[in-house]
Amino acid sequence: MKRTFIALLAIAGIMACQSCGVKVERVAVEEQIDLSGRWNDSDSRMVAEEMVNTITSANWVNEHSRQNMGKKPIVIVGLVYNKTSEHIDANTFIKDVEKSFISSGKVRLVQAGEKREALRQERAQQQDFASPETVKKWGKELGADYILQGDISSIVDSYKKESVTYYQTSLELTNIETNEVVWIGDKKIKKYIKK
């Protein structure tokens, strides 16, 4: 009797564990899924695309081309700071911005930060190890005309089981040679969350 009870209890435990299994479903990367109400991949992609469309359709692009014999401006994406209270990987947003710049076809993009340093290390190693026909020369990098920098901020208002989170992404494009700010813009997102 005691053994039967223990066996039934073990079977019930196994069945309970099986019914608690995790279900994973693949979804399209572009599909918007907002589980927590916090900043997510959809926000990053949407803000990057909209802001780059605004940046590249602004007057500074035509003015640069007019002053430089029709040449496209060369842009470097600098730092975008996370000033929210939540963890946001700003590098994901920066990559979305860089991808949107390239897709626009209106500007040329150069590497920034650690990736630029890695390219320089590779070029230095080629000086010693690559064949003379294929070695890449020093002093051929494109110098950026403009740097894009900014921040992502948020304000959270909550009461009982409801909250509203307001995000503002602010970016500035600055002429590197003159320090002139040639474009300023922001994109706002507001999320209502009810628990």
mmCIF file with all atom_site columns, N, CA, C and O in Angstrom, residues 120-141:
data_model
loop_
_atom_site.group_PDB
_atom_site.id
_atom_site.type_symbol
_atom_site.label_atom_id
_atom_site.label_alt_id
_atom_site.label_comp_id
_atom_site.label_asym_id
_atom_site.label_entity_id
_atom_site.label_seq_id
_atom_site.pdbx_PDB_ins_code
_atom_site.Cartn_x
_atom_site.Cartn_y
_atom_site.Cartn_z
_atom_site.occupancy
_atom_site.B_iso_or_equiv
_atom_site.pdbx_formal_charge
_atom_site.auth_seq_id
_atom_site.auth_comp_id
_atom_site.auth_asym_id
_atom_site.auth_atom_id
_atom_site.pdbx_PDB_model_num
ATOM 1  N N  . ARG A 1 120 ? 43.020 48.998 -37.821 1.00 0.00 ? 120 ARG A N  1
ATOM 2  C CA . ARG A 1 120 ? 44.389 49.535 -37.816 1.00 0.00 ? 120 ARG A CA 1
ATOM 3  C C  . ARG A 1 120 ? 45.392 48.474 -37.385 1.00 0.00 ? 120 ARG A C  1
ATOM 4  O O  . ARG A 1 120 ? 46.498 48.407 -37.926 1.00 0.00 ? 120 ARG A O  1
ATOM 5  N N  . GLN A 1 121 ? 45.029 47.630 -36.434 1.00 0.00 ? 121 GLN A N  1
ATOM 6  C CA . GLN A 1 121 ? 45.915 46.539 -36.030 1.00 0.00 ? 121 GLN A CA 1
ATOM 7  C C  . GLN A 1 121 ? 46.118 45.552 -37.183 1.00 0.00 ? 121 GLN A C  1
ATOM 8  O O  . GLN A 1 121 ? 47.231 45.075 -37.414 1.00 0.00 ? 121 GLN A O  1
ATOM 9  N N  . GLU A 1 122 ? 45.026 45.264 -37.897 1.00 0.00 ? 122 GLU A N  1
ATOM 10 C CA . GLU A 1 122 ? 45.138 44.361 -39.049 1.00 0.00 ? 122 GLU A CA 1
ATOM 11 C C  . GLU A 1 122 ? 46.065 44.965 -40.106 1.00 0.00 ? 122 GLU A C  1
ATOM 12 O O  . GLU A 1 122 ? 46.924 44.286 -40.660 1.00 0.00 ? 122 GLU A O  1
ATOM 13 N N  . ARG A 1 123 ? 45.915 46.254 -40.378 1.00 0.00 ? 123 ARG A N  1
ATOM 14 C CA . ARG A 1 123 ? 46.769 46.922 -41.359 1.00 0.00 ? 123 ARG A CA 1
ATOM 15 C C  . ARG A 1 123 ? 48.228 46.884 -40.913 1.00 0.00 ? 123 ARG A C  1
ATOM 16 O O  . ARG A 1 123 ? 49.131 46.667 -41.730 1.00 0.00 ? 123 ARG A O  1
ATOM 17 N N  . ALA A 1 124 ? 48.479 47.073 -39.610 1.00 0.00 ? 124 ALA A N  1
ATOM 18 C CA . ALA A 1 124 ? 49.852 47.026 -39.080 1.00 0.00 ? 124 ALA A CA 1
ATOM 19 C C  . ALA A 1 124 ? 50.443 45.635 -39.262 1.00 0.00 ? 124 ALA A C  1
ATOM 20 O O  . ALA A 1 124 ? 51.611 45.495 -39.653 1.00 0.00 ? 124 ALA A O  1
ATOM 21 N N  . GLN A 1 125 ? 49.661 44.598 -39.013 1.00 0.00 ? 125 GLN A N  1
ATOM 22 C CA . GLN A 1 125 ? 50.160 43.230 -39.178 1.00 0.00 ? 125 GLN A CA 1
ATOM 23 C C  . GLN A 1 125 ? 50.421 42.907 -40.648 1.00 0.00 ? 125 GLN A C  1
ATOM 24 O O  . GLN A 1 125 ? 51.348 42.164 -40.963 1.00 0.00 ? 125 GLN A O  1
ATOM 25 N N  . GLN A 1 126 ? 49.619 43.480 -41.541 1.00 0.00 ? 126 GLN A N  1
ATOM 26 C CA . GLN A 1 126 ? 49.845 43.243 -42.966 1.00 0.00 ? 126 GLN A CA 1
ATOM 27 C C  . GLN A 1 126 ? 51.199 43.777 -43.416 1.00 0.00 ? 126 GLN A C  1
ATOM 28 O O  . GLN A 1 126 ? 51.814 43.221 -44.328 1.00 0.00 ? 126 GLN A O  1
ATOM 29 N N  . GLN A 1 127 ? 51.672 44.836 -42.770 1.00 0.00 ? 127 GLN A N  1
ATOM 30 C CA . GLN A 1 127 ? 52.954 45.415 -43.157 1.00 0.00 ? 127 GLN A CA 1
ATOM 31 C C  . GLN A 1 127 ? 54.078 44.386 -43.024 1.00 0.00 ? 127 GLN A C  1
ATOM 32 O O  . GLN A 1 127 ? 55.039 44.402 -43.779 1.00 0.00 ? 127 GLN A O  1
ATOM 33 N N  . ASP A 1 128 ? 53.944 43.479 -42.064 1.00 0.00 ? 128 ASP A N  1
ATOM 34 C CA . ASP A 1 128 ? 54.964 42.459 -41.826 1.00 0.00 ? 128 ASP A CA 1
ATOM 35 C C  . ASP A 1 128 ? 54.648 41.113 -42.471 1.00 0.00 ? 128 ASP A C  1
ATOM 36 O O  . ASP A 1 128 ? 55.565 40.380 -42.829 1.00 0.00 ? 128 ASP A O  1
ATOM 37 N N  . PHE A 1 129 ? 53.385 40.776 -42.607 1.00 0.00 ? 129 PHE A N  1
ATOM 38 C CA . PHE A 1 129 ? 53.030 39.409 -42.970 1.00 0.00 ? 129 PHE A CA 1
ATOM 39 C C  . PHE A 1 129 ? 52.341 39.236 -44.320 1.00 0.00 ? 129 PHE A C  1
ATOM 40 O O  . PHE A 1 129 ? 52.259 38.124 -44.826 1.00 0.00 ? 129 PHE A O  1
ATOM 41 N N  . ALA A 1 130 ? 51.807 40.288 -44.917 1.00 0.00 ? 130 ALA A N  1
ATOM 42 C CA . ALA A 1 130 ? 51.108 40.152 -46.193 1.00 0.00 ? 130 ALA A CA 1
ATOM 43 C C  . ALA A 1 130 ? 52.089 40.327 -47.355 1.00 0.00 ? 130 ALA A C  1
ATOM 44 O O  . ALA A 1 130 ? 53.129 40.976 -47.225 1.00 0.00 ? 130 ALA A O  1
ATOM 45 N N  . SER A 1 131 ? 51.724 39.754 -48.498 1.00 0.00 ? 131 SER A N  1
ATOM 46 C CA . SER A 1 131 ? 52.568 39.919 -49.683 1.00 0.00 ? 131 SER A CA 1
ATOM 47 C C  . SER A 1 131 ? 52.547 41.384 -50.120 1.00 0.00 ? 131 SER A C  1
ATOM 48 O O  . SER A 1 131 ? 51.556 42.082 -49.916 1.00 0.00 ? 131 SER A O  1
ATOM 49 N N  . PRO A 1 132 ? 53.624 41.870 -50.716 1.00 0.00 ? 132 PRO A N  1
ATOM 50 C CA . PRO A 1 132 ? 53.700 43.277 -51.127 1.00 0.00 ? 132 PRO A CA 1
ATOM 51 C C  . PRO A 1 132 ? 52.569 43.690 -52.073 1.00 0.00 ? 132 PRO A C  1
ATOM 52 O O  . PRO A 1 132 ? 52.132 44.836 -52.064 1.00 0.00 ? 132 PRO A O  1
ATOM 53 N N  . GLU A 1 133 ? 52.072 42.740 -52.875 1.00 0.00 ? 133 GLU A N  1
ATOM 54 C CA . GLU A 1 133 ? 51.002 43.074 -53.830 1.00 0.00 ? 133 GLU A CA 1
ATOM 55 C C  . GLU A 1 133 ? 49.659 43.313 -53.133 1.00 0.00 ? 133 GLU A C  1
ATOM 56 O O  . GLU A 1 133 ? 48.796 44.001 -53.674 1.00 0.00 ? 133 GLU A O  1
ATOM 57 N N  . THR A 1 134 ? 49.472 42.705 -51.965 1.00 0.00 ? 134 THR A N  1
ATOM 58 C CA . THR A 1 134 ? 48.155 42.801 -51.320 1.00 0.00 ? 134 THR A CA 1
ATOM 59 C C  . THR A 1 134 ? 48.149 43.625 -50.037 1.00 0.00 ? 134 THR A C  1
ATOM 60 O O  . THR A 1 134 ? 47.084 43.858 -49.467 1.00 0.00 ? 134 THR A O  1
ATOM 61 N N  . VAL A 1 135 ? 49.322 44.073 -49.572 1.00 0.00 ? 135 VAL A N  1
ATOM 62 C CA . VAL A 1 135 ? 49.378 44.836 -48.328 1.00 0.00 ? 135 VAL A CA 1
ATOM 63 C C  . VAL A 1 135 ? 48.607 46.157 -48.491 1.00 0.00 ? 135 VAL A C  1
ATOM 64 O O  . VAL A 1 135 ? 48.683 46.819 -49.525 1.00 0.00 ? 135 VAL A O  1
ATOM 65 N N  . LYS A 1 136 ? 47.831 46.510 -47.484 1.00 0.00 ? 136 LYS A N  1
ATOM 66 C CA . LYS A 1 136 ? 47.053 47.749 -47.495 1.00 0.00 ? 136 LYS A CA 1
ATOM 67 C C  . LYS A 1 136 ? 47.889 48.867 -46.891 1.00 0.00 ? 136 LYS A C  1
ATOM 68 O O  . LYS A 1 136 ? 48.527 48.695 -45.847 1.00 0.00 ? 136 LYS A O  1
ATOM 69 N N  . LYS A 1 137 ? 47.893 50.010 -47.562 1.00 0.00 ? 137 LYS A N  1
ATOM 70 C CA . LYS A 1 137 ? 48.764 51.120 -47.192 1.00 0.00 ? 137 LYS A CA 1
ATOM 71 C C  . LYS A 1 137 ? 48.175 51.947 -46.044 1.00 0.00 ? 137 LYS A C  1
ATOM 72 O O  . LYS A 1 137 ? 46.969 52.021 -45.872 1.00 0.00 ? 137 LYS A O  1
ATOM 73 N N  . TRP A 1 138 ? 49.097 52.572 -45.299 1.00 0.00 ? 138 TRP A N  1
ATOM 74 C CA . TRP A 1 138 ? 48.700 53.524 -44.263 1.00 0.00 ? 138 TRP A CA 1
ATOM 75 C C  . TRP A 1 138 ? 48.275 54.837 -44.912 1.00 0.00 ? 138 TRP A C  1
ATOM 76 O O  . TRP A 1 138 ? 48.672 55.154 -46.027 1.00 0.00 ? 138 TRP A O  1
ATOM 77 N N  . GLY A 1 139 ? 47.472 55.605 -44.214 1.00 0.00 ? 139 GLY A N  1
ATOM 78 C CA . GLY A 1 139 ? 47.096 56.943 -44.670 1.00 0.00 ? 139 GLY A CA 1
ATOM 79 C C  . GLY A 1 139 ? 46.019 56.962 -45.735 1.00 0.00 ? 139 GLY A C  1
ATOM 80 O O  . GLY A 1 139 ? 45.864 57.970 -46.425 1.00 0.00 ? 139 GLY A O  1
ATOM 81 N N  . LYS A 1 140 ? 45.275 55.895 -45.900 1.00 0.00 ? 140 LYS A N  1
ATOM 82 C CA . LYS A 1 140 ? 44.227 55.843 -46.919 1.00 0.00 ? 140 LYS A CA 1
ATOM 83 C C  . LYS A 1 140 ? 42.822 55.838 -46.310 1.00 0.00 ? 140 LYS A C  1
ATOM 84 O O  . LYS A 1 140 ? 41.837 55.715 -47.023 1.00 0.00 ? 140 LYS A O  1
ATOM 85 N N  . GLU A 1 141 ? 42.710 55.942 -44.992 1.00 0.00 ? 141 GLU A N  1
ATOM 86 C CA . GLU A 1 141 ? 41.394 55.947 -44.348 1.00 0.00 ? 141 GLU A CA 1
ATOM 87 C C  . GLU A 1 141 ? 40.599 57.175 -44.777 1.00 0.00 ? 141 GLU A C  1
ATOM 88 O O  . GLU A 1 141 ? 41.173 58.231 -45.033 1.00 0.00 ? 141 GLU A O  1
#
